[in-house]
CSV table of N, CA and C in Angstrom, one decimal:
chain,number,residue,atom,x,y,z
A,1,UNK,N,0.8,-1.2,0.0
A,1,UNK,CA,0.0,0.0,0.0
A,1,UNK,C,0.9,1.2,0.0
A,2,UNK,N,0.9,2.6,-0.9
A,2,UNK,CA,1.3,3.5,-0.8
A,2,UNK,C,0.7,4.3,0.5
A,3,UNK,N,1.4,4.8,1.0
A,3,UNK,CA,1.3,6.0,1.8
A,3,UNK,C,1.1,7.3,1.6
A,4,UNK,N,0.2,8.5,1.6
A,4,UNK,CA,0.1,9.4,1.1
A,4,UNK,C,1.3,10.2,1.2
A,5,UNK,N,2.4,10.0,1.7
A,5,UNK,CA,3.7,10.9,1.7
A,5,UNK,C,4.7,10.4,0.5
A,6,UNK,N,4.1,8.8,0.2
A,6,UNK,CA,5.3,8.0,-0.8
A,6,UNK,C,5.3,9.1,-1.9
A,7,UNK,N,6.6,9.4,-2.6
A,7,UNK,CA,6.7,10.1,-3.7
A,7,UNK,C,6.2,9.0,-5.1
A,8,UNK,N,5.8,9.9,-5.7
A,8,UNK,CA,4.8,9.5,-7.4
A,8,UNK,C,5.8,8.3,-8.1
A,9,UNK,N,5.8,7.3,-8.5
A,9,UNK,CA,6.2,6.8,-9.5
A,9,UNK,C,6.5,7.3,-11.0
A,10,UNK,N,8.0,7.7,-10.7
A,10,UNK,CA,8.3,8.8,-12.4
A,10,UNK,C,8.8,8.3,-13.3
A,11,UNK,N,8.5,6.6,-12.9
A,11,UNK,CA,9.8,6.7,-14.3
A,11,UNK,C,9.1,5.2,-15.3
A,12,UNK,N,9.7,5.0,-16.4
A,12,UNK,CA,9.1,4.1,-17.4
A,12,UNK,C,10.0,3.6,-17.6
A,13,UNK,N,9.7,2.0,-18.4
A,13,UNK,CA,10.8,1.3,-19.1
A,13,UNK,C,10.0,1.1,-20.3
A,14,UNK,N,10.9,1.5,-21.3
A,14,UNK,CA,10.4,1.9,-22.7
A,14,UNK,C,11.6,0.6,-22.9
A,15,UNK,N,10.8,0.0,-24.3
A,15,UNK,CA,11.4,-1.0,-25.3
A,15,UNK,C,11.6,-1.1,-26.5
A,16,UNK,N,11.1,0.3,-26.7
A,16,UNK,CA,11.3,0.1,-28.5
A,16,UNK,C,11.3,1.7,-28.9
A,17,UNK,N,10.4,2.2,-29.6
A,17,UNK,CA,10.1,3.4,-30.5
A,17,UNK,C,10.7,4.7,-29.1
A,18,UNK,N,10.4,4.3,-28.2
A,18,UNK,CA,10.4,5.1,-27.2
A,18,UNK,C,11.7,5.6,-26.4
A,19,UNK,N,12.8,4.7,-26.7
A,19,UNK,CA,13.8,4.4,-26.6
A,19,UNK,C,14.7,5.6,-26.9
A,20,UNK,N,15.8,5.9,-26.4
A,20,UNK,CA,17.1,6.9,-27.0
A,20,UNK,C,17.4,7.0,-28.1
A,21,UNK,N,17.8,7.5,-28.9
A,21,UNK,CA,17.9,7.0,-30.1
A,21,UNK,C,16.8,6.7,-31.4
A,22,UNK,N,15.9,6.7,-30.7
A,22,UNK,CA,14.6,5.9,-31.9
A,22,UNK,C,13.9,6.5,-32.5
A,23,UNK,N,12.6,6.6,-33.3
A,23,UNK,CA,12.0,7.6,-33.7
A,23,UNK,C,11.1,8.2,-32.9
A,24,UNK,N,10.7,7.6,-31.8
A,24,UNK,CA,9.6,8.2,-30.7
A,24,UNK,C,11.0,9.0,-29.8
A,25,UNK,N,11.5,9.2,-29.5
A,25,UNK,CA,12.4,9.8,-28.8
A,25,UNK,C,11.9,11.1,-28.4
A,26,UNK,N,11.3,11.7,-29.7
A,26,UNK,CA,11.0,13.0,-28.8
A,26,UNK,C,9.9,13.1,-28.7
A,27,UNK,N,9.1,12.1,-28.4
A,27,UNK,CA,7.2,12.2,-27.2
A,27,UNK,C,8.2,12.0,-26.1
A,28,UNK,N,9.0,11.1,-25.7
A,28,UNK,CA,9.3,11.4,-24.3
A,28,UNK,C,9.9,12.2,-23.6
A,29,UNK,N,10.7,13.1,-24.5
A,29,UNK,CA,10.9,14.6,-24.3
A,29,UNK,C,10.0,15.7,-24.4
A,30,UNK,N,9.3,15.4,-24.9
A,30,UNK,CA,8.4,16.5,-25.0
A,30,UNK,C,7.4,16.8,-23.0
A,31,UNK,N,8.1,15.9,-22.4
A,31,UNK,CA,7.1,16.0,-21.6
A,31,UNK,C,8.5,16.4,-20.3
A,32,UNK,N,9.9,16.8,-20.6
A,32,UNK,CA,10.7,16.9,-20.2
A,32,UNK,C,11.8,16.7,-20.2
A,33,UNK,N,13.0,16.3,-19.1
A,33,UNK,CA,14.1,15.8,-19.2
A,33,UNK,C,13.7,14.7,-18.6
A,34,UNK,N,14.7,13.9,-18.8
A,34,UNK,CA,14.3,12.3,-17.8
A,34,UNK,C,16.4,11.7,-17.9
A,35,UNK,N,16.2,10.6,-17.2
A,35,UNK,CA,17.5,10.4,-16.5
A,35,UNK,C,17.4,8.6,-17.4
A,36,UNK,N,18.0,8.2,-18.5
A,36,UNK,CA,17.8,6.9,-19.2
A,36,UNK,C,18.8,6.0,-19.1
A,37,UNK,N,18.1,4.8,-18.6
A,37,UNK,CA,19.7,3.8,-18.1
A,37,UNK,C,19.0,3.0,-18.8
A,38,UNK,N,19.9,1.8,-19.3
A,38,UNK,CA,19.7,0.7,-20.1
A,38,UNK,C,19.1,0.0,-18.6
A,39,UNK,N,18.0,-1.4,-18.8
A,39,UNK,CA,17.1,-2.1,-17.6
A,39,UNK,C,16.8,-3.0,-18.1
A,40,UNK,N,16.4,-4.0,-18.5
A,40,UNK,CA,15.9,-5.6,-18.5
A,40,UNK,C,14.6,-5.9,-17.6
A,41,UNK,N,13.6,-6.0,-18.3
A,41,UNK,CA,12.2,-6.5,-17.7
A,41,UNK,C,12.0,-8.1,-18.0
A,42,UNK,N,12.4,-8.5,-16.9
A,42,UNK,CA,12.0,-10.3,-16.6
A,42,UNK,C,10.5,-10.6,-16.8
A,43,UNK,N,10.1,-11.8,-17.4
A,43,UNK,CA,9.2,-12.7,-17.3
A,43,UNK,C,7.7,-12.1,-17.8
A,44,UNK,N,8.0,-11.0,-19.1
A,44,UNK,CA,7.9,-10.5,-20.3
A,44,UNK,C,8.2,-10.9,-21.5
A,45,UNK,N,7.8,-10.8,-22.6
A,45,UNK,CA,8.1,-11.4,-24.0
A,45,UNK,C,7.6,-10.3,-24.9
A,46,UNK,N,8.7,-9.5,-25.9
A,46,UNK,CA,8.5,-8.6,-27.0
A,46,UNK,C,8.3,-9.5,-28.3
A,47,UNK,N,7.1,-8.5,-28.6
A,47,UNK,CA,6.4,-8.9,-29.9
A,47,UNK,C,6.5,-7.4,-30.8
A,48,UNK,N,7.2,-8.1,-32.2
A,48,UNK,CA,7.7,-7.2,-33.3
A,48,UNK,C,5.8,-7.2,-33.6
A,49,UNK,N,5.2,-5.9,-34.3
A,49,UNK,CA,4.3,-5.7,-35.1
A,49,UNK,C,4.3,-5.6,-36.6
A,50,UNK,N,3.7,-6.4,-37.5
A,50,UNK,CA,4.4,-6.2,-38.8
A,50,UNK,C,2.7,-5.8,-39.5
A,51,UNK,N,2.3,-5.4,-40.0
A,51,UNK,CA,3.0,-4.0,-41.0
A,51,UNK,C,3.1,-2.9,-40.3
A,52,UNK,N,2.3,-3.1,-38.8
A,52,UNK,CA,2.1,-1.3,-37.5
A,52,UNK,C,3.8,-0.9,-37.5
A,53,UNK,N,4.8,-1.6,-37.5
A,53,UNK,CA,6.0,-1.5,-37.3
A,53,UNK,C,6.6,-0.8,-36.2
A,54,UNK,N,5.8,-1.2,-35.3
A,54,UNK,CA,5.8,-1.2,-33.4
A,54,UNK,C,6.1,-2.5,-33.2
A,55,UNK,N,6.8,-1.8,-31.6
A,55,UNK,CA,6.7,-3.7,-30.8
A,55,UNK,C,5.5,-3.3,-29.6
A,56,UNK,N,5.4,-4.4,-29.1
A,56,UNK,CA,4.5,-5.0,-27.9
A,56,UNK,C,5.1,-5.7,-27.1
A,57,UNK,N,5.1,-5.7,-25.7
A,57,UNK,CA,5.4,-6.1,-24.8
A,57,UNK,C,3.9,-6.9,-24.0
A,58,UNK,N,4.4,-8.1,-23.6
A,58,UNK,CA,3.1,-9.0,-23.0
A,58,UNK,C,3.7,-9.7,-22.2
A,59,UNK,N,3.1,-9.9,-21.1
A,59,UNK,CA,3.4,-11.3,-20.0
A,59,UNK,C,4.3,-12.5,-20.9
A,60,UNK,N,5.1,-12.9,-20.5
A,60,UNK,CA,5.7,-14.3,-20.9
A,60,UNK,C,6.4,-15.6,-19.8
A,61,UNK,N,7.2,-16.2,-19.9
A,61,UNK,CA,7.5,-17.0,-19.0
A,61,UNK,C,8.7,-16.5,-18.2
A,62,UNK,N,8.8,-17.0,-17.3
A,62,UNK,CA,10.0,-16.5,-16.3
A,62,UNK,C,11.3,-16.2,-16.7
A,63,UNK,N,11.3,-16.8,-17.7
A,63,UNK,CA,12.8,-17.1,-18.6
A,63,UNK,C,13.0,-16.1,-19.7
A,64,UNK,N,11.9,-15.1,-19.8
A,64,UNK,CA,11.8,-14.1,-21.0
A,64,UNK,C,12.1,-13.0,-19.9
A,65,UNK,N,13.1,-12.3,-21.0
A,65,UNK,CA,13.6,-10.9,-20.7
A,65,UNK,C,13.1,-9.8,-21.9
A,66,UNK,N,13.0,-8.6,-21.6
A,66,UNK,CA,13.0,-7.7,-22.6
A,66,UNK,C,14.1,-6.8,-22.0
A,67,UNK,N,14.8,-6.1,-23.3
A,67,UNK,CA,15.9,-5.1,-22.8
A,67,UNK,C,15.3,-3.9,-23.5
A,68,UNK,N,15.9,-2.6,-22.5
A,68,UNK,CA,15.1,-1.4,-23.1
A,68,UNK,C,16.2,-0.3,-22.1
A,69,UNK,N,15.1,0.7,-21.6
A,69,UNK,CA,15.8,1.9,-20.7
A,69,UNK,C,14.5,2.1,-20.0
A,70,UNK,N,15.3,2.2,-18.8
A,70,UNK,CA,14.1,3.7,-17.9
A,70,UNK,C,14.5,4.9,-18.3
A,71,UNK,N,13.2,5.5,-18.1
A,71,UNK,CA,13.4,7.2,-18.5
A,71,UNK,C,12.9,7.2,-16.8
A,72,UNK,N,13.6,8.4,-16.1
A,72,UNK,CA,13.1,8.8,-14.5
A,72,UNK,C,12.9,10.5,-15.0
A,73,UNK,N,12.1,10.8,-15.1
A,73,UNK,CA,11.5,12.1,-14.7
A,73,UNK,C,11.6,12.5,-13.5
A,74,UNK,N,11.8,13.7,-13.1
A,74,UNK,CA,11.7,14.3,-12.2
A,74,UNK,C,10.6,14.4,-11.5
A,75,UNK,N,10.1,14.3,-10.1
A,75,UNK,CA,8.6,14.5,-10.0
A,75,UNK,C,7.5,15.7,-10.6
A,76,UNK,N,8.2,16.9,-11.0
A,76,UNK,CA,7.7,17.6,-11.2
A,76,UNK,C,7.3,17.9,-12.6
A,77,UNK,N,8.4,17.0,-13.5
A,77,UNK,CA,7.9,16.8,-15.2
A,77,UNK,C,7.1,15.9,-15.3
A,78,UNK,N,6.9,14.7,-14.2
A,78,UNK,CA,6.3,14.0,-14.5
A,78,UNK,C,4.6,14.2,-15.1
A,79,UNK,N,4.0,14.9,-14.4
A,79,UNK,CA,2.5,15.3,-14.9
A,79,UNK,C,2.6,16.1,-16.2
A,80,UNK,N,3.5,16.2,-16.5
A,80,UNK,CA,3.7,16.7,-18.0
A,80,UNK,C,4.1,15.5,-18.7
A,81,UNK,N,4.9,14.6,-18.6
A,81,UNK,CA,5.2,13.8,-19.5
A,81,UNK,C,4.1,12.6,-19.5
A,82,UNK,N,3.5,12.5,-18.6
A,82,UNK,CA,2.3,11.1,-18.7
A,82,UNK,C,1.3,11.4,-19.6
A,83,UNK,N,0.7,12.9,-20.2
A,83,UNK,CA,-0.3,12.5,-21.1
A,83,UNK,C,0.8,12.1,-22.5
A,84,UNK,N,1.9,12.9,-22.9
A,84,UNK,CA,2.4,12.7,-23.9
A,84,UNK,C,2.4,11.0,-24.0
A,85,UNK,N,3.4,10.7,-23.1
A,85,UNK,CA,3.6,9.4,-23.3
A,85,UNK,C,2.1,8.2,-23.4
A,86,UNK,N,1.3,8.8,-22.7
A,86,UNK,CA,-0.2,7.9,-22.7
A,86,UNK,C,-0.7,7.9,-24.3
A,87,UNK,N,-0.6,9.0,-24.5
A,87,UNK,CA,-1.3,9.4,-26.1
A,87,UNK,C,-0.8,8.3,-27.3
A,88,UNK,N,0.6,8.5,-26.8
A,88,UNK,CA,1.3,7.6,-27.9
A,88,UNK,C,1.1,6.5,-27.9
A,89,UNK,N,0.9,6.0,-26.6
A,89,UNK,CA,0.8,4.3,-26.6
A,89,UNK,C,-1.2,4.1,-26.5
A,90,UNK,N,-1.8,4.7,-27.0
A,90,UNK,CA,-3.6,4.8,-27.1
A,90,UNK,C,-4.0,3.9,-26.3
A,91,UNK,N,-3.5,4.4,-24.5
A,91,UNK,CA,-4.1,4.0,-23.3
A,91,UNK,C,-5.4,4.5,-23.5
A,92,UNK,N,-5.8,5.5,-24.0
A,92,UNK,CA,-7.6,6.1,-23.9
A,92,UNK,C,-8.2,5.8,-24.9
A,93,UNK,N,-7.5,5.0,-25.9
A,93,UNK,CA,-8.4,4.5,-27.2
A,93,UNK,C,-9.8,3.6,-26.4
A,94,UNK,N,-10.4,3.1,-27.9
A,94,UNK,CA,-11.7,2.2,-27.3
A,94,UNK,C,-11.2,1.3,-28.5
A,95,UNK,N,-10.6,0.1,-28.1
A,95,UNK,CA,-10.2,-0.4,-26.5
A,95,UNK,C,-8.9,0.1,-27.1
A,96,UNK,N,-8.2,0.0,-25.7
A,96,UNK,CA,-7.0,0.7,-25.6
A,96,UNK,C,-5.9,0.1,-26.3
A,97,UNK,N,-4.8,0.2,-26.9
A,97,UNK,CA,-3.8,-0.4,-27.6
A,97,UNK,C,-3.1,-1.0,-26.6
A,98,UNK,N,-3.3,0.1,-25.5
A,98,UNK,CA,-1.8,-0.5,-24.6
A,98,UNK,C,-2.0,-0.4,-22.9
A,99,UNK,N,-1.7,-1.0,-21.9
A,99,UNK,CA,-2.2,-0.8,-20.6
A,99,UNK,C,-1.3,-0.1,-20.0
A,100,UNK,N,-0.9,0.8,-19.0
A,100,UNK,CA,0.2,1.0,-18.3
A,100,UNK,C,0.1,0.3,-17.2
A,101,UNK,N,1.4,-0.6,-16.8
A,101,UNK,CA,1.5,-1.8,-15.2
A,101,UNK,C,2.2,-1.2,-14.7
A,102,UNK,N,2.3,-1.3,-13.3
A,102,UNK,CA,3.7,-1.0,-12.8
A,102,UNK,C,4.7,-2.5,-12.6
A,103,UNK,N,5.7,-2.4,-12.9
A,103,UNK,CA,6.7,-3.4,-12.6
A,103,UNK,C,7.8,-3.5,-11.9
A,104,UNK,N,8.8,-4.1,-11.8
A,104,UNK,CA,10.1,-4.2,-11.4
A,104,UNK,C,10.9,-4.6,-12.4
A,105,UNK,N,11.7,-3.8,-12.9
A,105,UNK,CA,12.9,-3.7,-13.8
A,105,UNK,C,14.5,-4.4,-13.6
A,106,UNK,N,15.2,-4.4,-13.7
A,106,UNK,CA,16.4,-4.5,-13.5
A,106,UNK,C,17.4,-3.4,-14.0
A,107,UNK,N,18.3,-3.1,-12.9
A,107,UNK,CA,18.8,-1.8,-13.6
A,107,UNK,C,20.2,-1.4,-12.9
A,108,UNK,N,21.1,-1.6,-13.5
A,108,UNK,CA,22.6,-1.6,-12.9
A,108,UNK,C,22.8,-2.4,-11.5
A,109,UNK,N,22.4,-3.9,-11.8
A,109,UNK,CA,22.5,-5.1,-10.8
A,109,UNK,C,21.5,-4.8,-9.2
A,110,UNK,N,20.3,-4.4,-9.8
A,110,UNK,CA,19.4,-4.1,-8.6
A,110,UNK,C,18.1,-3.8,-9.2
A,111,UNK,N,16.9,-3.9,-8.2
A,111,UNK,CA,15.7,-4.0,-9.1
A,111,UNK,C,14.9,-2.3,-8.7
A,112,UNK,N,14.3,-1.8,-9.7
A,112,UNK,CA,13.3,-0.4,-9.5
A,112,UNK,C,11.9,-0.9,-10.1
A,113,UNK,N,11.4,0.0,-9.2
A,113,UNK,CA,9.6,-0.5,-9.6
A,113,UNK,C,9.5,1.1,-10.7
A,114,UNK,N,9.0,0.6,-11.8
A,114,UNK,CA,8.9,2.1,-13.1
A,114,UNK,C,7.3,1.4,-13.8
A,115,UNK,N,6.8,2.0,-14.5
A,115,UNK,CA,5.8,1.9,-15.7
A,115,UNK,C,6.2,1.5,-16.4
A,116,UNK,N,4.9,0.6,-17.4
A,116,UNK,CA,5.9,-0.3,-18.4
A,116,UNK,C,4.2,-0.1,-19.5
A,117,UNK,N,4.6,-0.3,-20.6
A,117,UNK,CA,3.1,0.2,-21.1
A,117,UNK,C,3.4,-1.1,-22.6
A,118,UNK,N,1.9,-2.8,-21.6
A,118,UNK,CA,2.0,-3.6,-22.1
A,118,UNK,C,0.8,-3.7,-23.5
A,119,UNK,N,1.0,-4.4,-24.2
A,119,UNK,CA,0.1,-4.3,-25.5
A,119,UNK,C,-1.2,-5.1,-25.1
A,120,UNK,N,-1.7,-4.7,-25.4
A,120,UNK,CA,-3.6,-4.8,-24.7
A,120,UNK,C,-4.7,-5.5,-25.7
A,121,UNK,N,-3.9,-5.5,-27.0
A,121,UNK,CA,-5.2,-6.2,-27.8
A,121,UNK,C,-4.5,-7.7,-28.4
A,122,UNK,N,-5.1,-8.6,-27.8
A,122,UNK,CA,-4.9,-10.1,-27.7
A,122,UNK,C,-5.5,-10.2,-28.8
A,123,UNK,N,-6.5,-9.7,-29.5
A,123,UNK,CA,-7.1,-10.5,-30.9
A,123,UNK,C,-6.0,-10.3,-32.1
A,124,UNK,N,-5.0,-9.3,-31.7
A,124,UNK,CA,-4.2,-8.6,-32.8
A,124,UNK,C,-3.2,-9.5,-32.9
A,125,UNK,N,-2.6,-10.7,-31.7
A,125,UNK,CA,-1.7,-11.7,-31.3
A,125,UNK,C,-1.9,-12.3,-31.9
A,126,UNK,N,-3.0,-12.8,-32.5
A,126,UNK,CA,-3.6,-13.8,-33.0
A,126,UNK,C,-3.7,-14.1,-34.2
A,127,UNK,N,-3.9,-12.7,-34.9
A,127,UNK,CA,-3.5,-12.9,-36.5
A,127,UNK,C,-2.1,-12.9,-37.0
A,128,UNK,N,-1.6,-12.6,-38.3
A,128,UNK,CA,-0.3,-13.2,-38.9
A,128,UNK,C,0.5,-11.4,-38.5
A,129,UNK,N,1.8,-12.2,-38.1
A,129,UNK,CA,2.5,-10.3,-38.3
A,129,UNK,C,3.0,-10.0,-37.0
A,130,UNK,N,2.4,-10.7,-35.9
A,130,UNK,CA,2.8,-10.9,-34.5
A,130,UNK,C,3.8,-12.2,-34.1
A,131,UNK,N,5.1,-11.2,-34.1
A,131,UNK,CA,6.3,-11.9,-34.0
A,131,UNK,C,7.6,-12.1,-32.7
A,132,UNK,N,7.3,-13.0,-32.2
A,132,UNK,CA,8.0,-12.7,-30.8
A,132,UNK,C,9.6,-12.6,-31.1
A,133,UNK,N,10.4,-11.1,-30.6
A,133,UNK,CA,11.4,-11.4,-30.9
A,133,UNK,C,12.4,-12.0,-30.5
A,134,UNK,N,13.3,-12.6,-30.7
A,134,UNK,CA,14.2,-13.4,-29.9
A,134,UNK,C,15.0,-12.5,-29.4
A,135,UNK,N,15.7,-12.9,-27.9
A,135,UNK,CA,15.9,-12.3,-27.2
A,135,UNK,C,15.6,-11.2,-26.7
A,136,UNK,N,14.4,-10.5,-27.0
A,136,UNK,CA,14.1,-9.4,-26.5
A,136,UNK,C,14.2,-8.0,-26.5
A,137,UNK,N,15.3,-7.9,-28.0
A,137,UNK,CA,15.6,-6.6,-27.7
A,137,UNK,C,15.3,-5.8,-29.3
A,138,UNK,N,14.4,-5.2,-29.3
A,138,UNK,CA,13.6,-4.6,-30.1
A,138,UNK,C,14.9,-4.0,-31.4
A,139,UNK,N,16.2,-3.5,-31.0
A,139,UNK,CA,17.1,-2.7,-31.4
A,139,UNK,C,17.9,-4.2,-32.5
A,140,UNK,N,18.0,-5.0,-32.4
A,140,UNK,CA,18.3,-6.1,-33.2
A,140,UNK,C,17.6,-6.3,-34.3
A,141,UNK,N,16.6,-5.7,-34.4
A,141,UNK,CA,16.0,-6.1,-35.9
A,141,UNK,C,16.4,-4.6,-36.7
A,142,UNK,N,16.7,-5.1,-37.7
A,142,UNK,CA,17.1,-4.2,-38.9
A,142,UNK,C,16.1,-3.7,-39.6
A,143,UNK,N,14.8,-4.9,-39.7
A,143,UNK,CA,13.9,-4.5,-40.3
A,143,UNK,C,12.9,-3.6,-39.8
A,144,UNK,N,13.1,-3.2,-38.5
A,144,UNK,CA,11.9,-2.1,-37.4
A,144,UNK,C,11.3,-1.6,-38.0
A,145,UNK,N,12.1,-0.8,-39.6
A,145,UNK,CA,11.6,0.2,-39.8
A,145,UNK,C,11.2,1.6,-39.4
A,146,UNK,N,11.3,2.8,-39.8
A,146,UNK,CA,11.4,3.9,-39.4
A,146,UNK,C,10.6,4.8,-40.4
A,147,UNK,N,8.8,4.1,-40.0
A,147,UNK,CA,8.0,5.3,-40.1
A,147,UNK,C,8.0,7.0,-40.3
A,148,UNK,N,7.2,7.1,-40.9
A,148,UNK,CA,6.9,9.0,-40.8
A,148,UNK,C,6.9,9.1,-39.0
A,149,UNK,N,7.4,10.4,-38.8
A,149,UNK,CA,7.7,10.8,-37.7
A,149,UNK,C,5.8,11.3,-37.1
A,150,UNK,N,5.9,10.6,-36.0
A,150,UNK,CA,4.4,10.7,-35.3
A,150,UNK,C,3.8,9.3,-35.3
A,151,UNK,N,4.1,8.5,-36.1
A,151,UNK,CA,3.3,7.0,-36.3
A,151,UNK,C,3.8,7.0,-34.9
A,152,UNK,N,3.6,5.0,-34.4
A,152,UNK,CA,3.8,4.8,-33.2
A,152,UNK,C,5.1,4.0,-33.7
């Protein structure tokens, strides 16, 4: 149970688009500065999207890792950066693209609890194009692709 004095939960582990480097890079600036360390989310499994040319993040077995970064916002950018980053991942769609969880990460040989924003539509799993990637790390495929700036 949080305590009304615990400070906010500011920070995310992004795995793909959202990432340093990537084409989404700057929605998660746009909502501020943030502090980005490479992190590992255990007993998770990343799914490449083909033709959306997104990944997805979903529950998997204990033995699945996904690699990515926390972004830690400061508390005070934070309420600036959560709609940006909500918008992009169509938490308020009907139905939503993507859920935000909270988790535990791994992050320079120790674990942080951050936001992690998992892929929400199971019928989309289902059809052809939904590809688990091996190993987990979204930045290994050559084929990502690099949409118009604003896609997801």
């Amino acid at each position: 149970m949080t305590t009304p004095d615990a400070p906010a939960l500011t920070a995310v582990f992004v795995y793909g688009t959202l990432m340093p480097g990537e084409r989404n890079e700057h929605v998660a600036r746009q909502g501020g500065t943030f502090d980005a360390r490479p992190a590992t989310l255990r007993g998770h499994r990343l799914i490449d999207l083909r033709p959306e040319a997104y990944p997805g993040v979903i529950p998997g077995d204990p033995s699945d890792t996904v690699t990515g970064h926390i972004l830690t916002y400061a508390p005070a950018a934070w309420p600036t950066a959560l709609p940006f980053l909500d918008a992009l991942e169509g938490l308020h769609e009907t139905p939503p693209l993507y859920t935000r969880q909270r988790v535990t990460v791994h992050v320079n040989g120790h674990d942080e609890a951050a936001w992690v924003y998992l892929y929400a539509r199971a019928d989309r799993l289902a059809r052809p194009g939904a590809v688990t990637v091996a190993g987990g790390d979204w930045r290994t495929l050559p084929e990502r692709g690099l949409p118009a700036e604003g896609d997801r």
